[in-house]
Short mmCIF file of C-alpha atoms in Angstrom, two decimals:
data_model
loop_
_atom_site.label_atom_id
_atom_site.label_comp_id
_atom_site.label_asym_id
_atom_site.label_seq_id
_atom_site.Cartn_x
_atom_site.Cartn_y
_atom_site.Cartn_z
CA SER A 1 4.55 -22.25 -34.51
CA SER A 2 7.17 -22.24 -31.77
CA LEU A 3 9.12 -19.07 -33.44
CA TYR A 4 6.22 -16.54 -33.10
CA TRP A 5 5.60 -17.88 -29.44
CA THR A 6 9.58 -17.74 -29.16
CA SER A 7 8.55 -14.19 -30.38
CA TRP A 8 6.05 -13.70 -28.03
CA PHE A 9 8.09 -14.53 -24.84
CA ARG A 10 10.58 -11.69 -25.91
CA TRP A 11 7.68 -9.30 -26.18
CA LEU A 12 6.33 -10.61 -22.33
CA GLY A 13 9.97 -9.97 -21.32
CA PHE A 14 10.04 -6.45 -21.93
CA THR A 15 6.93 -5.90 -20.50
CA VAL A 16 7.42 -7.46 -17.51
CA VAL A 17 10.92 -5.78 -17.16
CA GLY A 18 8.41 -2.23 -18.31
CA LEU A 19 6.13 -3.08 -15.16
CA LEU A 20 8.42 -3.73 -12.99
CA ALA A 21 10.39 -0.11 -13.89
CA GLY A 22 7.23 1.92 -13.46
CA LEU A 23 6.25 0.50 -10.03
CA VAL A 24 9.54 0.87 -8.99
CA VAL A 25 8.70 4.52 -9.96
CA PHE A 26 4.99 4.80 -9.04
CA PHE A 27 6.03 3.24 -5.52
CA ILE A 28 8.83 6.23 -5.05
CA ILE A 29 6.54 8.94 -6.47
CA GLY A 30 3.48 7.67 -4.08
CA ALA A 31 5.77 7.61 -1.15
CA THR A 32 7.18 11.07 -1.92
CA VAL A 33 4.46 13.28 -3.17
CA GLY A 34 1.50 10.57 -3.23
CA GLU A 35 -0.33 12.65 -0.32
CA THR A 36 0.05 15.91 -1.67
CA LEU A 37 -1.64 14.46 -5.26
CA ASP A 38 -3.97 13.09 -3.02
CA ALA A 39 -4.74 15.72 -0.61
CA GLU A 40 -4.70 18.72 -3.13
CA PHE A 41 -5.39 17.88 -6.69
CA PRO A 42 -8.21 16.30 -8.66
CA GLU A 43 -8.47 13.25 -9.32
CA PHE A 44 -7.70 13.03 -13.25
CA VAL A 45 -4.18 14.53 -12.83
CA PHE A 46 -3.59 11.06 -10.21
CA GLY A 47 -5.07 9.51 -13.19
CA MET A 48 -2.20 11.57 -15.79
CA VAL A 49 1.07 10.89 -13.11
CA LEU A 50 -0.55 7.08 -13.29
CA GLY A 51 -0.45 7.09 -17.28
CA THR A 52 2.67 8.48 -18.04
CA ILE A 53 5.27 6.45 -15.61
CA PHE A 54 3.65 3.21 -17.33
CA GLY A 55 3.08 4.86 -20.36
CA ALA A 56 6.94 5.62 -20.91
CA ALA A 57 7.48 2.23 -19.21
CA PHE A 58 5.82 -0.30 -21.79
CA GLY A 59 6.78 2.47 -24.52
CA VAL A 60 10.01 2.06 -23.82
CA ALA A 61 9.87 -1.75 -23.27
CA HIS A 62 7.87 -1.82 -25.96
CA TRP A 63 10.10 0.43 -28.06
CA LEU A 64 13.28 -2.61 -27.49
CA PHE A 65 11.51 -5.17 -29.52
CA LEU A 66 10.06 -2.81 -32.71
CA ARG A 67 13.44 -1.30 -33.08
CA ARG A 68 14.18 -4.58 -34.39
CA TYR A 69 12.02 -4.69 -37.28
CA LEU A 70 10.43 -1.11 -38.20
CA SER A 71 12.70 2.12 -39.02
CA GLY A 72 12.27 4.83 -37.00
CA ILE A 73 9.71 3.41 -34.11
CA ALA A 74 10.81 5.73 -32.10
CA ILE A 75 7.85 8.01 -32.12
CA TRP A 76 6.45 4.78 -30.08
CA ILE A 77 7.20 6.00 -27.01
CA PRO A 78 5.74 9.53 -26.45
CA ALA A 79 2.43 7.99 -28.49
CA THR A 80 2.61 5.49 -26.21
CA ILE A 81 3.72 8.16 -22.79
CA ILE A 82 0.64 10.57 -24.75
CA ALA A 83 -2.48 7.85 -25.41
CA PHE A 84 -1.76 6.18 -21.66
CA ALA A 85 -1.89 9.50 -19.82
CA LEU A 86 -5.48 10.53 -21.49
CA ALA A 87 -6.71 7.40 -20.83
CA ALA A 88 -6.22 7.31 -17.00
CA ALA A 89 -6.90 10.84 -16.67
CA VAL A 90 -10.66 10.35 -18.61
CA VAL A 91 -11.17 6.73 -16.43
CA PHE A 92 -9.92 8.44 -13.00
CA GLY A 93 -11.19 12.30 -13.79
CA LEU A 94 -14.31 11.40 -15.81
CA LEU A 95 -15.17 7.36 -15.20
CA ASN A 96 -14.81 7.21 -12.03
CA SER A 97 -18.00 6.88 -9.23
CA SER A 98 -19.64 5.67 -6.68
CA ASP A 99 -20.44 2.44 -8.48
CA ALA A 100 -17.06 1.97 -9.64
CA ALA A 101 -16.65 -2.25 -9.64
CA SER A 102 -19.31 -2.24 -11.79
CA LEU A 103 -18.87 -4.42 -14.65
CA PRO A 104 -20.26 -2.06 -17.53
CA LEU A 105 -17.84 0.88 -16.05
CA ARG A 106 -15.15 -1.39 -16.06
CA LEU A 107 -15.21 -2.67 -19.18
CA LEU A 108 -15.78 0.90 -20.11
CA HIS A 109 -12.05 1.85 -18.64
CA ALA A 110 -10.70 -0.78 -20.53
CA THR A 111 -12.02 0.20 -24.30
CA VAL A 112 -10.92 3.88 -23.38
CA VAL A 113 -7.78 2.53 -22.82
CA GLY A 114 -7.32 0.01 -25.82
CA LEU A 115 -9.04 2.70 -27.74
CA SER A 116 -7.03 4.92 -26.64
CA LEU A 117 -3.20 3.27 -26.65
CA GLY A 118 -4.57 1.53 -29.87
CA THR A 119 -5.06 4.53 -31.33
CA ALA A 120 -2.26 6.72 -30.69
CA GLN A 121 0.17 3.62 -31.98
CA TRP A 122 -1.70 3.41 -35.10
CA LEU A 123 -0.76 6.40 -36.06
CA VAL A 124 2.88 5.59 -35.58
CA LEU A 125 2.21 1.92 -37.25
CA ARG A 126 0.23 3.17 -40.18
CA PRO A 127 3.50 4.73 -42.44
CA ARG A 128 5.34 1.56 -41.83
CA LEU A 129 2.97 -1.76 -41.81
CA SER A 130 1.48 -2.47 -45.94
CA ASN A 131 -1.13 -4.33 -43.76
CA PRO A 132 -3.93 -2.18 -42.47
CA ALA A 133 -3.04 -1.46 -39.36
CA TYR A 134 -6.55 -0.31 -37.81
CA ALA A 135 -5.89 -3.85 -37.20
CA TRP A 136 -4.16 -2.62 -34.10
CA VAL A 137 -6.82 -0.47 -32.25
CA LEU A 138 -8.96 -4.33 -31.94
CA PHE A 139 -6.18 -5.70 -30.74
CA SER A 140 -5.67 -3.52 -27.98
CA ILE A 141 -8.81 -2.93 -27.37
CA GLY A 142 -9.88 -7.14 -26.46
CA ALA A 143 -6.66 -6.89 -24.99
CA TRP A 144 -6.85 -4.40 -21.99
CA ILE A 145 -10.89 -5.77 -22.04
CA ILE A 146 -9.20 -9.21 -21.12
CA GLY A 147 -6.74 -7.65 -18.66
CA GLU A 148 -9.64 -5.50 -16.93
CA LEU A 149 -11.40 -9.06 -16.62
CA ALA A 150 -8.84 -10.54 -14.92
CA GLY A 151 -7.88 -7.86 -12.67
CA ILE A 152 -11.85 -7.99 -11.61
CA ALA A 153 -11.14 -11.78 -10.84
CA LEU A 154 -8.29 -10.85 -8.42
CA GLN A 155 -10.56 -8.74 -6.31
CA ASN A 156 -12.89 -10.83 -6.47
CA LEU A 157 -10.79 -13.50 -5.11
CA GLN A 158 -10.15 -10.52 -1.94
CA LEU A 159 -6.42 -9.40 -3.26
CA GLN A 160 -5.94 -5.79 -2.64
CA GLU A 161 -4.18 -3.09 -4.97
CA PRO A 162 -1.97 -2.66 -6.42
CA LEU A 163 -2.15 -6.61 -7.49
CA PRO A 164 -5.77 -6.63 -9.59
CA LEU A 165 -4.46 -3.04 -11.27
CA MET A 166 -1.05 -4.33 -11.71
CA ALA A 167 -3.22 -7.64 -13.07
CA ILE A 168 -4.72 -5.11 -16.06
CA PHE A 169 -1.44 -3.66 -17.13
CA LEU A 170 0.27 -6.86 -17.17
CA VAL A 171 -2.24 -8.83 -18.85
CA GLY A 172 -2.89 -6.20 -20.89
CA ALA A 173 0.10 -5.21 -22.48
CA SER A 174 0.93 -8.50 -22.87
CA LEU A 175 -1.68 -9.78 -24.85
CA SER A 176 -1.25 -6.81 -27.57
CA GLY A 177 1.80 -8.29 -28.36
CA LEU A 178 -0.03 -11.08 -30.20
CA GLY A 179 -1.36 -8.98 -32.37
CA MET A 180 1.13 -6.75 -32.79
CA ILE A 181 3.62 -9.99 -33.92
CA TRP A 182 0.86 -11.14 -36.27
CA LEU A 183 0.83 -7.85 -37.57
CA LEU A 184 4.38 -7.96 -38.36
CA ARG A 185 3.87 -11.67 -40.27
CA GLN A 186 1.49 -9.92 -41.74
CA ALA A 187 3.62 -7.53 -43.48
CA SER A 188 6.76 -9.21 -44.40
CA PRO A 189 6.92 -12.68 -45.50
CA HIS A 190 10.81 -12.78 -44.30
CA TYR A 191 9.16 -12.02 -41.10
CA SER A 192 9.75 -15.35 -39.36
CA LEU A 193 12.69 -16.03 -40.73
CA SER A 194 13.93 -13.50 -38.63
CA LEU A 195 13.58 -14.52 -35.89
CA ILE A 196 15.02 -17.48 -36.33
CA HIS A 197 18.31 -15.01 -35.70
CA ILE A 198 16.72 -13.32 -32.22
#
């Protein structure tokens, strides 16, 4: 319905703002201590920094959406930060290789991110939704796999970083919102009516 898409565009708007805020912080850190991170620390540390920055950015952005519908949802923010930081540490520290451009490895990266975020956020959603919130894990994995494919497509067009990485983040974080809105509507028959007042 049009109200469903209206709500998703709100999620998308918060996602874009979160992405831009994360980019600003990421570039500031890169300009100030980026060389030190590259030279003196293992790659998983870079992953943790990256994951913490964008975990905070997306965590706050999506909390701003969710707080209208779910009580006590502020814990979504630390759950997202921790999950994103751990996933990025695994991706950069354990799943990087000389064959980093291979499709199976890239899809494994996306699965790790989607599974980590989905599981941590499911633990937050589980006591607050009456329907099976575990579906969120599947939505999260699917969204981040599609995001990874978007990043691969931009790389195939010879676009340079950080554009492919930002495409992964934007598509993954945005598409997951479709699943969230579905979960909210399943949980509350009044949800579709509440959208009128957004």
